[in-house]
Tab-separated table of C-alpha atoms and ligand atoms in Angstrom:
chain	number	residue	atom	x	y	z
A	787	MET	CA	-21.348	-7.060	-12.309
A	788	ASP	CA	-20.047	-4.628	-14.853
A	789	THR	CA	-16.737	-3.139	-13.899
A	790	SER	CA	-15.429	-3.051	-17.437
A	791	SER	CA	-15.102	0.537	-17.607
A	792	LYS	CA	-11.827	1.024	-15.863
A	793	PRO	CA	-9.237	-1.452	-14.497
A	794	LEU	CA	-10.230	-2.473	-10.898
A	795	PHE	CA	-7.273	-3.151	-8.584
A	796	MET	CA	-8.386	-4.072	-5.012
A	797	ILE	CA	-6.410	-4.950	-2.076
A	798	MET	CA	-7.749	-7.215	0.765
A	799	LEU	CA	-6.458	-5.944	4.059
A	800	GLY	CA	-6.766	-7.596	7.408
A	801	ALA	CA	-4.923	-9.887	9.907
A	802	PRO	CA	-4.175	-13.472	9.038
A	803	GLY	CA	-7.322	-15.362	9.268
A	804	ALA	CA	-9.577	-12.386	8.724
A	805	GLY	CA	-11.071	-13.923	5.641
A	806	LYS	CA	-9.069	-12.195	2.857
A	807	GLY	CA	-8.512	-15.391	0.789
A	808	THR	CA	-12.199	-16.508	1.247
A	809	GLN	CA	-13.633	-13.264	0.135
A	810	ALA	CA	-11.021	-12.597	-2.508
A	811	ARG	CA	-11.873	-15.920	-4.299
A	812	MET	CA	-15.623	-15.045	-4.267
A	813	LEU	CA	-14.959	-11.600	-5.512
A	814	SER	CA	-12.789	-12.884	-8.163
A	815	GLU	CA	-15.431	-15.164	-9.454
A	816	VAL	CA	-18.220	-12.641	-9.362
A	817	LEU	CA	-16.205	-9.823	-10.831
A	818	GLY	CA	-14.300	-11.944	-13.464
A	819	LEU	CA	-10.877	-10.601	-12.173
A	820	PRO	CA	-7.955	-12.777	-11.368
A	821	GLN	CA	-7.216	-13.368	-7.655
A	822	VAL	CA	-3.524	-12.722	-7.020
A	823	SER	CA	-2.565	-14.325	-3.690
A	824	SER	CA	1.152	-13.998	-2.839
A	825	GLY	CA	0.639	-16.748	-0.343
A	826	ASP	CA	-0.725	-19.115	-2.855
A	827	ILE	CA	2.116	-18.187	-5.329
A	828	PHE	CA	4.763	-18.999	-2.580
A	829	ARG	CA	3.056	-22.280	-1.754
A	830	GLU	CA	3.002	-23.319	-5.405
A	831	ASN	CA	6.700	-22.646	-5.545
A	832	LEU	CA	7.188	-24.540	-2.346
A	833	ARG	CA	5.383	-27.574	-3.744
A	834	ASN	CA	7.357	-27.385	-7.083
A	835	ALA	CA	10.636	-26.911	-5.091
A	836	THR	CA	11.748	-23.906	-7.221
A	837	PRO	CA	14.645	-21.812	-5.994
A	838	LEU	CA	11.969	-19.166	-4.961
A	839	GLY	CA	10.139	-21.841	-2.962
A	840	ARG	CA	13.355	-22.900	-1.205
A	841	LEU	CA	14.256	-19.227	-0.389
A	842	ALA	CA	10.689	-18.606	1.020
A	843	LYS	CA	10.243	-21.820	3.094
A	844	GLY	CA	12.193	-20.682	6.033
A	845	TYR	CA	10.397	-17.511	6.434
A	846	MET	CA	6.916	-19.049	5.908
A	847	ASP	CA	7.640	-21.839	8.489
A	848	ARG	CA	8.567	-19.204	10.998
A	849	GLY	CA	5.651	-16.965	10.189
A	850	GLU	CA	7.909	-14.176	8.955
A	851	LEU	CA	7.664	-12.129	5.869
A	852	VAL	CA	9.587	-13.022	2.882
A	853	PRO	CA	12.004	-10.307	2.019
A	854	ASP	CA	10.483	-7.408	0.006
A	855	ASP	CA	12.767	-7.599	-3.109
A	856	VAL	CA	11.782	-11.101	-4.061
A	857	THR	CA	8.151	-10.732	-3.065
A	858	ILE	CA	7.859	-7.590	-5.117
A	859	ASP	CA	9.491	-8.985	-8.198
A	860	MET	CA	7.282	-12.155	-7.976
A	861	VAL	CA	3.959	-10.216	-7.652
A	862	MET	CA	4.899	-7.729	-10.280
A	863	ASP	CA	5.688	-10.504	-12.663
A	864	ARG	CA	2.196	-11.947	-12.006
A	865	LEU	CA	0.406	-8.527	-12.427
A	866	SER	CA	2.186	-7.980	-15.690
A	867	CYS	CA	0.471	-11.078	-17.236
A	868	PRO	CA	-2.314	-10.035	-19.835
A	869	ASP	CA	-5.170	-11.436	-17.725
A	870	CYS	CA	-4.413	-8.566	-15.144
A	871	ALA	CA	-4.881	-5.834	-17.614
A	872	GLY	CA	-8.494	-5.267	-16.238
A	873	GLY	CA	-7.548	-5.261	-12.695
A	874	ALA	CA	-7.080	-7.922	-9.966
A	875	VAL	CA	-8.173	-8.765	-6.513
A	876	LEU	CA	-4.896	-8.929	-4.457
A	877	ASP	CA	-4.887	-11.021	-1.306
A	878	GLY	CA	-1.825	-11.055	0.939
A	879	PHE	CA	0.117	-8.360	-1.009
A	880	PRO	CA	1.147	-5.647	-0.260
A	881	ARG	CA	2.114	-6.361	3.433
A	882	THR	CA	4.786	-3.764	3.913
A	883	LEU	CA	4.764	-0.015	3.084
A	884	ALA	CA	7.676	-0.674	0.634
A	885	GLN	CA	5.560	-3.332	-1.211
A	886	ALA	CA	2.660	-0.858	-1.241
A	887	ASP	CA	4.925	2.006	-2.692
A	888	ALA	CA	6.207	-0.645	-5.400
A	889	LEU	CA	2.743	-1.463	-6.385
A	890	ARG	CA	1.598	2.082	-6.515
A	891	GLN	CA	4.497	3.038	-8.832
A	892	ALA	CA	3.960	0.033	-11.098
A	893	LEU	CA	0.272	1.034	-11.434
A	894	VAL	CA	0.956	4.861	-11.877
A	895	ALA	CA	3.195	3.827	-14.854
A	896	GLN	CA	0.181	2.430	-16.484
A	897	ASP	CA	-1.827	5.416	-15.349
A	898	VAL	CA	-3.981	3.236	-13.004
A	899	ARG	CA	-4.618	3.623	-9.190
A	900	VAL	CA	-5.732	1.163	-6.562
A	901	SER	CA	-9.528	1.589	-6.423
A	902	LEU	CA	-10.453	0.029	-3.113
A	903	ALA	CA	-8.734	-1.436	-0.093
A	904	PRO	CA	-11.239	-3.131	2.033
A	905	LEU	CA	-10.274	-3.865	5.669
A	906	LEU	CA	-11.738	-6.933	7.225
A	907	GLU	CA	-11.873	-6.160	10.848
A	908	VAL	CA	-12.105	-9.309	13.025
A	909	SER	CA	-11.039	-9.667	16.607
A	910	ASP	CA	-7.687	-11.186	17.553
A	911	ASP	CA	-9.475	-14.113	19.400
A	912	ALA	CA	-11.623	-14.867	16.473
A	913	VAL	CA	-8.695	-14.909	13.885
A	914	ILE	CA	-6.945	-17.519	16.221
A	915	GLY	CA	-9.993	-19.809	16.141
A	916	ARG	CA	-10.328	-19.277	12.448
A	917	LEU	CA	-6.721	-20.375	11.679
A	918	ALA	CA	-6.901	-23.248	14.100
A	919	GLY	CA	-9.743	-24.799	12.105
A	920	ARG	CA	-8.716	-23.781	8.653
A	921	ARG	CA	-8.350	-26.467	5.943
A	922	VAL	CA	-7.151	-25.809	2.465
A	923	CYS	CA	-7.652	-27.936	-0.695
A	924	ARG	CA	-4.432	-29.243	-2.059
A	925	ASP	CA	-5.516	-29.134	-5.625
A	926	CYS	CA	-7.638	-25.807	-6.022
A	927	GLN	CA	-6.708	-23.867	-2.792
A	928	ALA	CA	-10.364	-23.553	-1.747
A	929	MET	CA	-10.655	-22.619	1.851
A	930	TYR	CA	-12.809	-24.434	4.545
A	931	HIS	CA	-13.141	-24.345	8.268
A	932	VAL	CA	-14.005	-27.303	10.470
A	933	VAL	CA	-16.832	-25.435	12.178
A	934	PHE	CA	-17.580	-22.209	10.244
A	935	SER	CA	-17.383	-23.550	6.561
A	936	PRO	CA	-17.099	-27.308	6.565
A	937	PRO	CA	-16.984	-29.465	3.452
A	938	LYS	CA	-19.974	-31.723	2.714
A	939	VAL	CA	-17.482	-34.850	3.256
A	940	GLU	CA	-14.900	-34.401	5.897
A	941	GLY	CA	-11.397	-33.944	4.435
A	942	VAL	CA	-12.669	-33.644	0.800
A	943	CYS	CA	-13.018	-30.463	-1.405
A	944	ASP	CA	-16.602	-29.834	-2.423
A	945	LYS	CA	-15.375	-28.083	-5.538
A	946	CYS	CA	-12.916	-30.468	-6.985
A	947	GLY	CA	-12.774	-33.694	-4.759
A	948	GLY	CA	-9.228	-32.796	-3.758
A	949	GLN	CA	-7.683	-33.652	-0.405
A	950	LEU	CA	-7.925	-30.990	2.430
A	951	TYR	CA	-4.881	-30.294	4.581
A	952	ARG	CA	-4.011	-27.988	7.500
A	953	ARG	CA	-1.280	-25.458	6.769
A	954	ALA	CA	1.936	-26.066	8.859
A	955	ASP	CA	1.990	-22.317	9.672
A	956	ASP	CA	-1.487	-22.553	11.223
A	957	GLU	CA	-0.019	-24.225	14.323
A	958	PRO	CA	-0.654	-22.080	17.379
A	959	ASP	CA	3.057	-20.871	17.897
A	960	THR	CA	3.387	-19.849	14.381
A	961	VAL	CA	-0.007	-18.108	14.336
A	962	ARG	CA	1.015	-15.960	17.256
A	963	ASN	CA	4.122	-14.894	15.439
A	964	ARG	CA	2.002	-14.140	12.289
A	965	LEU	CA	-0.127	-11.915	14.277
A	966	PHE	CA	2.776	-10.034	15.795
A	967	VAL	CA	4.291	-9.627	12.237
A	968	TYR	CA	0.924	-8.384	11.035
A	969	TYR	CA	0.681	-5.640	13.748
A	970	LYS	CA	4.406	-4.642	13.337
A	971	GLN	CA	4.757	-4.578	9.536
A	972	THR	CA	1.307	-4.783	7.861
A	973	ALA	CA	-1.082	-2.818	9.995
A	974	PRO	CA	0.563	0.508	8.829
A	975	LEU	CA	-1.018	-0.154	5.426
A	976	VAL	CA	-4.371	0.806	6.960
A	977	GLY	CA	-3.229	4.359	7.434
A	978	TYR	CA	-1.487	4.287	4.092
A	979	TYR	CA	-4.713	3.418	2.157
A	980	PHE	CA	-6.813	5.651	4.378
A	981	ALA	CA	-4.518	8.521	3.303
A	982	HIS	CA	-5.033	7.596	-0.391
A	983	GLY	CA	-8.700	7.744	0.064
A	984	VAL	CA	-9.498	4.041	-0.678
A	985	LEU	CA	-9.895	2.364	2.570
A	986	VAL	CA	-13.290	0.863	3.350
A	987	THR	CA	-13.641	-0.737	6.858
A	988	ILE	CA	-15.833	-3.845	6.836
A	989	ASP	CA	-16.948	-5.857	10.016
A	990	GLY	CA	-15.429	-9.263	9.241
A	991	ASP	CA	-16.853	-10.823	12.396
A	992	ARG	CA	-20.108	-11.846	10.630
A	993	PRO	CA	-20.973	-14.873	8.361
A	994	ILE	CA	-19.123	-15.155	5.029
A	995	ALA	CA	-22.265	-14.205	3.062
A	996	ALA	CA	-22.857	-11.027	4.945
A	997	VAL	CA	-19.263	-9.907	4.627
A	998	GLN	CA	-19.387	-10.607	0.812
A	999	ALA	CA	-22.517	-8.461	0.400
A	1000	ASP	CA	-20.723	-5.504	2.089
A	1001	LEU	CA	-17.666	-6.110	-0.157
A	1002	LEU	CA	-19.849	-6.112	-3.278
A	1003	SER	CA	-21.579	-2.789	-2.307
A	1004	ALA	CA	-18.154	-1.234	-1.697
A	1005	VAL	CA	-16.994	-2.386	-5.139
A	1006	GLN	CA	-20.055	-0.868	-6.747
A	1007	ALA	CA	-19.589	2.363	-4.963
A	1008	ALA	CA	-15.906	2.447	-6.092
A	1009	SER	CA	-16.799	1.607	-9.726
A	1010	VAL	CA	-19.252	4.475	-10.341
B	1388	ADP	P1	-2.457	-15.640	5.606
B	1388	ADP	O1	-3.434	-15.246	4.664
B	1388	ADP	O2	-2.952	-16.853	6.324
B	1388	ADP	O3	-1.853	-14.699	6.498
B	1388	ADP	P2	-0.653	-16.112	3.467
B	1388	ADP	O4	-1.173	-17.305	2.562
B	1388	ADP	O5	-1.035	-14.754	2.814
B	1388	ADP	O6	-1.156	-16.227	4.806
B	1388	ADP	O7	0.869	-16.011	3.587
B	1388	ADP	C1	1.569	-17.142	4.084
B	1388	ADP	C2	3.074	-16.752	4.210
B	1388	ADP	O8	3.584	-16.486	3.016
B	1388	ADP	C3	3.339	-15.635	5.059
B	1388	ADP	O9	3.360	-15.851	6.401
B	1388	ADP	C4	4.627	-15.107	4.586
B	1388	ADP	O10	5.743	-15.869	5.079
B	1388	ADP	C5	4.585	-15.345	3.004
B	1388	ADP	N1	3.936	-14.202	2.362
B	1388	ADP	C6	2.868	-14.112	1.807
B	1388	ADP	N2	2.567	-12.960	1.158
B	1388	ADP	C7	3.705	-12.275	1.367
B	1388	ADP	C8	4.069	-10.847	1.215
B	1388	ADP	N3	3.275	-9.998	0.599
B	1388	ADP	N4	5.309	-10.410	1.655
B	1388	ADP	C9	6.144	-11.198	2.507
B	1388	ADP	N5	5.777	-12.525	2.688
B	1388	ADP	C10	4.530	-13.057	2.269
B	1389	ADP	P1	-6.848	-15.038	5.385
B	1389	ADP	O1	-6.776	-15.119	3.772
B	1389	ADP	O2	-7.221	-13.561	5.621
B	1389	ADP	O3	-5.737	-15.672	6.048
B	1389	ADP	P2	-8.937	-17.070	5.115
B	1389	ADP	O4	-9.884	-16.661	4.180
B	1389	ADP	O5	-8.031	-18.291	4.788
B	1389	ADP	O6	-8.237	-15.924	5.769
B	1389	ADP	O7	-9.943	-17.475	6.409
B	1389	ADP	C1	-9.347	-18.125	7.465
B	1389	ADP	C2	-10.272	-19.313	7.957
B	1389	ADP	O8	-11.488	-18.679	8.474
B	1389	ADP	C3	-10.639	-20.293	6.871
B	1389	ADP	O9	-10.852	-21.536	7.661
B	1389	ADP	C4	-12.020	-19.754	6.402
B	1389	ADP	O10	-12.925	-20.820	6.118
B	1389	ADP	C5	-12.636	-19.122	7.817
B	1389	ADP	N1	-13.497	-17.980	7.517
B	1389	ADP	C6	-13.331	-17.085	6.567
B	1389	ADP	N2	-14.366	-16.046	6.599
B	1389	ADP	C7	-15.128	-16.485	7.786
B	1389	ADP	C8	-16.207	-15.846	8.354
B	1389	ADP	N3	-16.762	-14.585	7.887
B	1389	ADP	N4	-16.748	-16.408	9.409
B	1389	ADP	C9	-16.257	-17.591	9.956
B	1389	ADP	N5	-15.161	-18.159	9.396
B	1389	ADP	C10	-14.572	-17.602	8.218
B	1390	ZN	ZN1	-10.450	-28.255	-4.430
């Protein structure tokens, strides 16, 4: 798809488990834009035991948000890389109004705006089921689900042969806290992006391919 005319920054909105990472990865491949996932960057820092990873660990284990200042610095750093000059698919960031404002300011400084903020609407019961069965590749971060999107060989990534694991924060108690945090701190972003005229609501309670088709139509509409 040709989106070369202007930078395309899109923000995946939705509860934990709504499918943001799954869809962001596919959009990134189709559109040729980098996927910028704050959760993936935090997990990479955890694996490498960096100071940022050590700071983030407690918050992530409890299902709370990592403080805005460190999160904003981390994502802005990533967005300042040359590969993001033509845009990016953001997944998991922003998650607070302060993060959304910081992103807006950084983009405005380059005379750019967020083009599109798709909200993946999925019922609370469904997201709990999705997170309970989620499996992630240790090596390439590809996403699977034991029932809805299983790998060809159990426990093995189709794309790279890596080992699949279950995230510690996908345990039921942490999931409930993450949902609570979502409604308290992140859900206001729906109104924020509506007010900026870029919100597109998508029924995320459908098969992955159907959701992707709607997302691609929304991108096309936003790129003309
Ligand atoms: P999910 O998509 O399942 O909700 P993520 O992988 O996006 O989870 O995030 C995992 C954890 O990383 C969050 O629960 C939070 O602790 C931390 N995190 C990720 N992105 C942010 C952010 N933008 N602001 C604060 N914390 C974040
Ligand atoms: P998020 O990034 O919003 O937390 P993920 O993309 O990680 O969500 O998806 C959560 C889980 O749900 C994963 O196991 C994924 O394979 C599965 N999943 C994603 N989209 C769908 C869908 N449309 N239908 C069923 N399962 C899905
Ligand atoms: Zn893999």
